[in-house]
Amino acid sequence: MKKLIAGIALFGTFALASAQTITFDKTTYDYGNVKPSSDGIRFFTVTNTGDKPLILSNVKASCGCTTPEFSQDPIMPGKSAKIKVGYNTAINGGFNKMIEVFSNDPVNSRSVIYIKGNVDPNAPDPKPLTPAELKAKAKEEKKAAKAAKKEAKKAAKAAAKTAA
């Protein structure tokens, strides 16, 4: 009987070790100071660092001033997708909003991401980025996503080692 229980526990450990795992490039997006009615759209990158397809079942904002958009297409292992978040910048003042992300990740079926910032009529106009700055920004975002993915793989390996 003890062997049967140990076998079931071991199988359960491997089942959790080989699953879909949700990882974000960042969990908070800071808008900083923005002008009223400016572009309120930002993107979070979701990566599946597991070895089974990850499915986002729902993404809910904490209020009607924030509108998330996402795809329910499976995110294959090692691949990424974007969650588009829009904030109504016609509302003056500071904001700190929570967005719940529901997925089939067995460990983090409910994840939370945040947006924050301040809508201020006296905010400086955004400076347009030069092509070199755009390229550097894209490179930096790619590097951050790669680092998050690498960190998630380390954590998964550590969890698998601990379970064994």
JSON list of C-alpha atoms in Angstrom, two decimals:
[
{"chain": "A", "resi": 1, "resn": "MET", "atom": "CA", "xyz": [0.00, 0.00, 0.00]},
{"chain": "A", "resi": 2, "resn": "LYS", "atom": "CA", "xyz": [2.85, 2.38, 0.85]},
{"chain": "A", "resi": 3, "resn": "LYS", "atom": "CA", "xyz": [4.39, 1.78, -2.60]},
{"chain": "A", "resi": 4, "resn": "LEU", "atom": "CA", "xyz": [1.07, 2.59, -4.27]},
{"chain": "A", "resi": 5, "resn": "ILE", "atom": "CA", "xyz": [0.74, 5.88, -2.39]},
{"chain": "A", "resi": 6, "resn": "ALA", "atom": "CA", "xyz": [4.38, 6.76, -3.09]},
{"chain": "A", "resi": 7, "resn": "GLY", "atom": "CA", "xyz": [3.85, 5.96, -6.79]},
{"chain": "A", "resi": 8, "resn": "ILE", "atom": "CA", "xyz": [0.75, 8.18, -6.97]},
{"chain": "A", "resi": 9, "resn": "ALA", "atom": "CA", "xyz": [2.58, 11.03, -5.21]},
{"chain": "A", "resi": 10, "resn": "LEU", "atom": "CA", "xyz": [5.56, 10.67, -7.56]},
{"chain": "A", "resi": 11, "resn": "PHE", "atom": "CA", "xyz": [3.28, 10.67, -10.62]},
{"chain": "A", "resi": 12, "resn": "GLY", "atom": "CA", "xyz": [1.49, 13.79, -9.31]},
{"chain": "A", "resi": 13, "resn": "THR", "atom": "CA", "xyz": [4.84, 15.53, -8.87]},
{"chain": "A", "resi": 14, "resn": "PHE", "atom": "CA", "xyz": [5.82, 14.78, -12.48]},
{"chain": "A", "resi": 15, "resn": "ALA", "atom": "CA", "xyz": [2.38, 15.86, -13.71]},
{"chain": "A", "resi": 16, "resn": "LEU", "atom": "CA", "xyz": [2.86, 19.26, -12.08]},
{"chain": "A", "resi": 17, "resn": "ALA", "atom": "CA", "xyz": [6.49, 19.52, -13.19]},
{"chain": "A", "resi": 18, "resn": "SER", "atom": "CA", "xyz": [5.45, 19.01, -16.81]},
{"chain": "A", "resi": 19, "resn": "ALA", "atom": "CA", "xyz": [2.67, 21.48, -17.35]},
{"chain": "A", "resi": 20, "resn": "GLN", "atom": "CA", "xyz": [1.88, 24.84, -18.83]},
{"chain": "A", "resi": 21, "resn": "THR", "atom": "CA", "xyz": [3.40, 27.74, -16.91]},
{"chain": "A", "resi": 22, "resn": "ILE", "atom": "CA", "xyz": [2.42, 31.40, -17.25]},
{"chain": "A", "resi": 23, "resn": "THR", "atom": "CA", "xyz": [5.16, 34.05, -17.09]},
{"chain": "A", "resi": 24, "resn": "PHE", "atom": "CA", "xyz": [4.86, 37.82, -17.65]},
{"chain": "A", "resi": 25, "resn": "ASP", "atom": "CA", "xyz": [7.49, 40.21, -18.99]},
{"chain": "A", "resi": 26, "resn": "LYS", "atom": "CA", "xyz": [6.37, 42.58, -16.21]},
{"chain": "A", "resi": 27, "resn": "THR", "atom": "CA", "xyz": [3.57, 42.57, -13.68]},
{"chain": "A", "resi": 28, "resn": "THR", "atom": "CA", "xyz": [3.18, 46.36, -13.42]},
{"chain": "A", "resi": 29, "resn": "TYR", "atom": "CA", "xyz": [3.11, 48.85, -16.27]},
{"chain": "A", "resi": 30, "resn": "ASP", "atom": "CA", "xyz": [3.76, 52.42, -15.12]},
{"chain": "A", "resi": 31, "resn": "TYR", "atom": "CA", "xyz": [2.30, 54.99, -17.54]},
{"chain": "A", "resi": 32, "resn": "GLY", "atom": "CA", "xyz": [4.02, 57.81, -15.68]},
{"chain": "A", "resi": 33, "resn": "ASN", "atom": "CA", "xyz": [2.46, 61.27, -16.20]},
{"chain": "A", "resi": 34, "resn": "VAL", "atom": "CA", "xyz": [0.28, 61.44, -19.30]},
{"chain": "A", "resi": 35, "resn": "LYS", "atom": "CA", "xyz": [-1.92, 64.12, -20.83]},
{"chain": "A", "resi": 36, "resn": "PRO", "atom": "CA", "xyz": [-5.72, 63.73, -20.82]},
{"chain": "A", "resi": 37, "resn": "SER", "atom": "CA", "xyz": [-7.05, 61.81, -23.82]},
{"chain": "A", "resi": 38, "resn": "SER", "atom": "CA", "xyz": [-3.56, 60.55, -24.74]},
{"chain": "A", "resi": 39, "resn": "ASP", "atom": "CA", "xyz": [-2.91, 57.00, -25.90]},
{"chain": "A", "resi": 40, "resn": "GLY", "atom": "CA", "xyz": [-3.88, 54.73, -23.01]},
{"chain": "A", "resi": 41, "resn": "ILE", "atom": "CA", "xyz": [-2.99, 51.42, -24.67]},
{"chain": "A", "resi": 42, "resn": "ARG", "atom": "CA", "xyz": [-0.17, 49.28, -23.30]},
{"chain": "A", "resi": 43, "resn": "PHE", "atom": "CA", "xyz": [0.84, 45.64, -23.77]},
{"chain": "A", "resi": 44, "resn": "PHE", "atom": "CA", "xyz": [1.90, 42.87, -21.41]},
{"chain": "A", "resi": 45, "resn": "THR", "atom": "CA", "xyz": [3.76, 39.89, -22.87]},
{"chain": "A", "resi": 46, "resn": "VAL", "atom": "CA", "xyz": [2.67, 36.46, -21.63]},
{"chain": "A", "resi": 47, "resn": "THR", "atom": "CA", "xyz": [5.06, 33.55, -22.20]},
{"chain": "A", "resi": 48, "resn": "ASN", "atom": "CA", "xyz": [4.37, 29.86, -21.76]},
{"chain": "A", "resi": 49, "resn": "THR", "atom": "CA", "xyz": [7.50, 28.54, -20.05]},
{"chain": "A", "resi": 50, "resn": "GLY", "atom": "CA", "xyz": [5.99, 25.08, -19.57]},
{"chain": "A", "resi": 51, "resn": "ASP", "atom": "CA", "xyz": [5.82, 22.14, -21.92]},
{"chain": "A", "resi": 52, "resn": "LYS", "atom": "CA", "xyz": [2.06, 22.00, -22.60]},
{"chain": "A", "resi": 53, "resn": "PRO", "atom": "CA", "xyz": [-0.22, 24.59, -24.30]},
{"chain": "A", "resi": 54, "resn": "LEU", "atom": "CA", "xyz": [-1.26, 27.52, -22.11]},
{"chain": "A", "resi": 55, "resn": "ILE", "atom": "CA", "xyz": [-4.77, 28.89, -22.51]},
{"chain": "A", "resi": 56, "resn": "LEU", "atom": "CA", "xyz": [-5.93, 32.25, -21.17]},
{"chain": "A", "resi": 57, "resn": "SER", "atom": "CA", "xyz": [-9.57, 31.69, -20.26]},
{"chain": "A", "resi": 58, "resn": "ASN", "atom": "CA", "xyz": [-10.40, 35.20, -19.06]},
{"chain": "A", "resi": 59, "resn": "VAL", "atom": "CA", "xyz": [-8.82, 38.59, -18.40]},
{"chain": "A", "resi": 60, "resn": "LYS", "atom": "CA", "xyz": [-10.85, 40.92, -16.13]},
{"chain": "A", "resi": 61, "resn": "ALA", "atom": "CA", "xyz": [-10.20, 44.53, -15.19]},
{"chain": "A", "resi": 62, "resn": "SER", "atom": "CA", "xyz": [-11.04, 45.89, -11.74]},
{"chain": "A", "resi": 63, "resn": "CYS", "atom": "CA", "xyz": [-13.22, 48.67, -13.24]},
{"chain": "A", "resi": 64, "resn": "GLY", "atom": "CA", "xyz": [-14.82, 49.89, -16.45]},
{"chain": "A", "resi": 65, "resn": "CYS", "atom": "CA", "xyz": [-12.10, 52.48, -17.11]},
{"chain": "A", "resi": 66, "resn": "THR", "atom": "CA", "xyz": [-9.68, 49.66, -18.01]},
{"chain": "A", "resi": 67, "resn": "THR", "atom": "CA", "xyz": [-10.31, 47.41, -21.00]},
{"chain": "A", "resi": 68, "resn": "PRO", "atom": "CA", "xyz": [-8.19, 44.30, -21.53]},
{"chain": "A", "resi": 69, "resn": "GLU", "atom": "CA", "xyz": [-8.12, 42.35, -24.80]},
{"chain": "A", "resi": 70, "resn": "PHE", "atom": "CA", "xyz": [-6.59, 38.90, -25.26]},
{"chain": "A", "resi": 71, "resn": "SER", "atom": "CA", "xyz": [-6.66, 35.87, -27.51]},
{"chain": "A", "resi": 72, "resn": "GLN", "atom": "CA", "xyz": [-7.99, 32.52, -26.33]},
{"chain": "A", "resi": 73, "resn": "ASP", "atom": "CA", "xyz": [-5.78, 30.72, -28.85]},
{"chain": "A", "resi": 74, "resn": "PRO", "atom": "CA", "xyz": [-3.43, 28.31, -27.06]},
{"chain": "A", "resi": 75, "resn": "ILE", "atom": "CA", "xyz": [0.05, 29.65, -26.38]},
{"chain": "A", "resi": 76, "resn": "MET", "atom": "CA", "xyz": [2.39, 26.83, -27.29]},
{"chain": "A", "resi": 77, "resn": "PRO", "atom": "CA", "xyz": [5.41, 25.96, -25.09]},
{"chain": "A", "resi": 78, "resn": "GLY", "atom": "CA", "xyz": [8.14, 28.58, -25.44]},
{"chain": "A", "resi": 79, "resn": "LYS", "atom": "CA", "xyz": [5.85, 30.97, -27.32]},
{"chain": "A", "resi": 80, "resn": "SER", "atom": "CA", "xyz": [4.43, 34.33, -26.26]},
{"chain": "A", "resi": 81, "resn": "ALA", "atom": "CA", "xyz": [1.25, 36.35, -26.71]},
{"chain": "A", "resi": 82, "resn": "LYS", "atom": "CA", "xyz": [0.20, 39.89, -25.84]},
{"chain": "A", "resi": 83, "resn": "ILE", "atom": "CA", "xyz": [-2.50, 41.16, -23.52]},
{"chain": "A", "resi": 84, "resn": "LYS", "atom": "CA", "xyz": [-3.64, 44.59, -24.71]},
{"chain": "A", "resi": 85, "resn": "VAL", "atom": "CA", "xyz": [-4.73, 46.88, -21.89]},
{"chain": "A", "resi": 86, "resn": "GLY", "atom": "CA", "xyz": [-6.43, 50.20, -22.50]},
{"chain": "A", "resi": 87, "resn": "TYR", "atom": "CA", "xyz": [-6.96, 52.86, -19.85]},
{"chain": "A", "resi": 88, "resn": "ASN", "atom": "CA", "xyz": [-9.42, 55.74, -20.28]},
{"chain": "A", "resi": 89, "resn": "THR", "atom": "CA", "xyz": [-7.05, 58.72, -20.09]},
{"chain": "A", "resi": 90, "resn": "ALA", "atom": "CA", "xyz": [-9.98, 61.16, -20.19]},
{"chain": "A", "resi": 91, "resn": "ILE", "atom": "CA", "xyz": [-10.20, 60.67, -16.40]},
{"chain": "A", "resi": 92, "resn": "ASN", "atom": "CA", "xyz": [-7.85, 63.12, -14.63]},
{"chain": "A", "resi": 93, "resn": "GLY", "atom": "CA", "xyz": [-5.81, 62.07, -11.61]},
{"chain": "A", "resi": 94, "resn": "GLY", "atom": "CA", "xyz": [-3.76, 59.15, -10.42]},
{"chain": "A", "resi": 95, "resn": "PHE", "atom": "CA", "xyz": [-4.73, 55.56, -11.09]},
{"chain": "A", "resi": 96, "resn": "ASN", "atom": "CA", "xyz": [-3.64, 52.12, -9.94]},
{"chain": "A", "resi": 97, "resn": "LYS", "atom": "CA", "xyz": [-5.70, 49.35, -11.53]},
{"chain": "A", "resi": 98, "resn": "MET", "atom": "CA", "xyz": [-5.63, 45.59, -11.17]},
{"chain": "A", "resi": 99, "resn": "ILE", "atom": "CA", "xyz": [-6.18, 43.13, -14.03]},
{"chain": "A", "resi": 100, "resn": "GLU", "atom": "CA", "xyz": [-6.84, 39.46, -13.26]},
{"chain": "A", "resi": 101, "resn": "VAL", "atom": "CA", "xyz": [-5.56, 36.88, -15.75]},
{"chain": "A", "resi": 102, "resn": "PHE", "atom": "CA", "xyz": [-7.12, 33.42, -15.58]},
{"chain": "A", "resi": 103, "resn": "SER", "atom": "CA", "xyz": [-5.37, 30.49, -17.28]},
{"chain": "A", "resi": 104, "resn": "ASN", "atom": "CA", "xyz": [-4.97, 26.74, -17.21]},
{"chain": "A", "resi": 105, "resn": "ASP", "atom": "CA", "xyz": [-1.63, 27.02, -15.35]},
{"chain": "A", "resi": 106, "resn": "PRO", "atom": "CA", "xyz": [-2.09, 24.48, -12.52]},
{"chain": "A", "resi": 107, "resn": "VAL", "atom": "CA", "xyz": [-0.03, 26.57, -10.06]},
{"chain": "A", "resi": 108, "resn": "ASN", "atom": "CA", "xyz": [-1.08, 30.12, -11.06]},
{"chain": "A", "resi": 109, "resn": "SER", "atom": "CA", "xyz": [-4.57, 29.75, -12.47]},
{"chain": "A", "resi": 110, "resn": "ARG", "atom": "CA", "xyz": [-5.23, 33.36, -11.36]},
{"chain": "A", "resi": 111, "resn": "SER", "atom": "CA", "xyz": [-2.45, 35.89, -11.90]},
{"chain": "A", "resi": 112, "resn": "VAL", "atom": "CA", "xyz": [-2.64, 39.62, -11.26]},
{"chain": "A", "resi": 113, "resn": "ILE", "atom": "CA", "xyz": [-1.04, 42.41, -13.30]},
{"chain": "A", "resi": 114, "resn": "TYR", "atom": "CA", "xyz": [-1.29, 46.14, -12.67]},
{"chain": "A", "resi": 115, "resn": "ILE", "atom": "CA", "xyz": [-1.29, 49.45, -14.49]},
{"chain": "A", "resi": 116, "resn": "LYS", "atom": "CA", "xyz": [-0.63, 52.72, -12.75]},
{"chain": "A", "resi": 117, "resn": "GLY", "atom": "CA", "xyz": [0.06, 56.31, -13.61]},
{"chain": "A", "resi": 118, "resn": "ASN", "atom": "CA", "xyz": [-1.26, 59.85, -13.46]},
{"chain": "A", "resi": 119, "resn": "VAL", "atom": "CA", "xyz": [-3.40, 61.75, -15.96]},
{"chain": "A", "resi": 120, "resn": "ASP", "atom": "CA", "xyz": [-2.31, 65.38, -15.67]},
{"chain": "A", "resi": 121, "resn": "PRO", "atom": "CA", "xyz": [-3.21, 68.28, -18.01]},
{"chain": "A", "resi": 122, "resn": "ASN", "atom": "CA", "xyz": [0.22, 69.78, -17.22]},
{"chain": "A", "resi": 123, "resn": "ALA", "atom": "CA", "xyz": [2.15, 66.65, -18.18]},
{"chain": "A", "resi": 124, "resn": "PRO", "atom": "CA", "xyz": [4.83, 67.25, -20.80]},
{"chain": "A", "resi": 125, "resn": "ASP", "atom": "CA", "xyz": [4.09, 66.25, -24.37]},
{"chain": "A", "resi": 126, "resn": "PRO", "atom": "CA", "xyz": [5.58, 62.87, -25.17]},
{"chain": "A", "resi": 127, "resn": "LYS", "atom": "CA", "xyz": [8.77, 63.19, -27.16]},
{"chain": "A", "resi": 128, "resn": "PRO", "atom": "CA", "xyz": [8.64, 61.17, -30.37]},
{"chain": "A", "resi": 129, "resn": "LEU", "atom": "CA", "xyz": [11.27, 58.45, -30.43]},
{"chain": "A", "resi": 130, "resn": "THR", "atom": "CA", "xyz": [13.92, 58.45, -33.11]},
{"chain": "A", "resi": 131, "resn": "PRO", "atom": "CA", "xyz": [14.38, 55.27, -35.18]},
{"chain": "A", "resi": 132, "resn": "ALA", "atom": "CA", "xyz": [17.47, 54.44, -33.12]},
{"chain": "A", "resi": 133, "resn": "GLU", "atom": "CA", "xyz": [15.53, 54.89, -29.86]},
{"chain": "A", "resi": 134, "resn": "LEU", "atom": "CA", "xyz": [12.68, 52.72, -31.19]},
{"chain": "A", "resi": 135, "resn": "LYS", "atom": "CA", "xyz": [15.18, 50.00, -32.09]},
{"chain": "A", "resi": 136, "resn": "ALA", "atom": "CA", "xyz": [16.85, 50.24, -28.67]},
{"chain": "A", "resi": 137, "resn": "LYS", "atom": "CA", "xyz": [13.47, 50.08, -26.92]},
{"chain": "A", "resi": 138, "resn": "ALA", "atom": "CA", "xyz": [12.45, 46.99, -28.90]},
{"chain": "A", "resi": 139, "resn": "LYS", "atom": "CA", "xyz": [15.80, 45.35, -28.12]},
{"chain": "A", "resi": 140, "resn": "GLU", "atom": "CA", "xyz": [15.40, 46.16, -24.42]},
{"chain": "A", "resi": 141, "resn": "GLU", "atom": "CA", "xyz": [11.87, 44.70, -24.33]},
{"chain": "A", "resi": 142, "resn": "LYS", "atom": "CA", "xyz": [13.06, 41.55, -26.09]},
{"chain": "A", "resi": 143, "resn": "LYS", "atom": "CA", "xyz": [15.95, 41.22, -23.64]},
{"chain": "A", "resi": 144, "resn": "ALA", "atom": "CA", "xyz": [13.58, 41.64, -20.66]},
{"chain": "A", "resi": 145, "resn": "ALA", "atom": "CA", "xyz": [11.22, 38.99, -22.04]},
{"chain": "A", "resi": 146, "resn": "LYS", "atom": "CA", "xyz": [14.14, 36.60, -22.60]},
{"chain": "A", "resi": 147, "resn": "ALA", "atom": "CA", "xyz": [15.41, 37.20, -19.05]},
{"chain": "A", "resi": 148, "resn": "ALA", "atom": "CA", "xyz": [11.92, 36.54, -17.63]},
{"chain": "A", "resi": 149, "resn": "LYS", "atom": "CA", "xyz": [11.69, 33.33, -19.64]},
{"chain": "A", "resi": 150, "resn": "LYS", "atom": "CA", "xyz": [15.15, 32.21, -18.44]},
{"chain": "A", "resi": 151, "resn": "GLU", "atom": "CA", "xyz": [14.23, 32.98, -14.82]},
{"chain": "A", "resi": 152, "resn": "ALA", "atom": "CA", "xyz": [10.99, 31.03, -15.13]},
{"chain": "A", "resi": 153, "resn": "LYS", "atom": "CA", "xyz": [12.88, 28.01, -16.52]},
{"chain": "A", "resi": 154, "resn": "LYS", "atom": "CA", "xyz": [15.30, 28.20, -13.57]},
{"chain": "A", "resi": 155, "resn": "ALA", "atom": "CA", "xyz": [12.37, 28.29, -11.15]},
{"chain": "A", "resi": 156, "resn": "ALA", "atom": "CA", "xyz": [10.72, 25.32, -12.89]},
{"chain": "A", "resi": 157, "resn": "LYS", "atom": "CA", "xyz": [13.96, 23.31, -12.73]},
{"chain": "A", "resi": 158, "resn": "ALA", "atom": "CA", "xyz": [14.38, 24.18, -9.06]},
{"chain": "A", "resi": 159, "resn": "ALA", "atom": "CA", "xyz": [10.79, 23.14, -8.34]},
{"chain": "A", "resi": 160, "resn": "ALA", "atom": "CA", "xyz": [11.28, 19.85, -10.21]},
{"chain": "A", "resi": 161, "resn": "LYS", "atom": "CA", "xyz": [14.51, 19.20, -8.25]},
{"chain": "A", "resi": 162, "resn": "THR", "atom": "CA", "xyz": [12.76, 19.95, -4.97]},
{"chain": "A", "resi": 163, "resn": "ALA", "atom": "CA", "xyz": [9.88, 17.65, -5.88]},
{"chain": "A", "resi": 164, "resn": "ALA", "atom": "CA", "xyz": [12.28, 14.82, -6.72]}
]
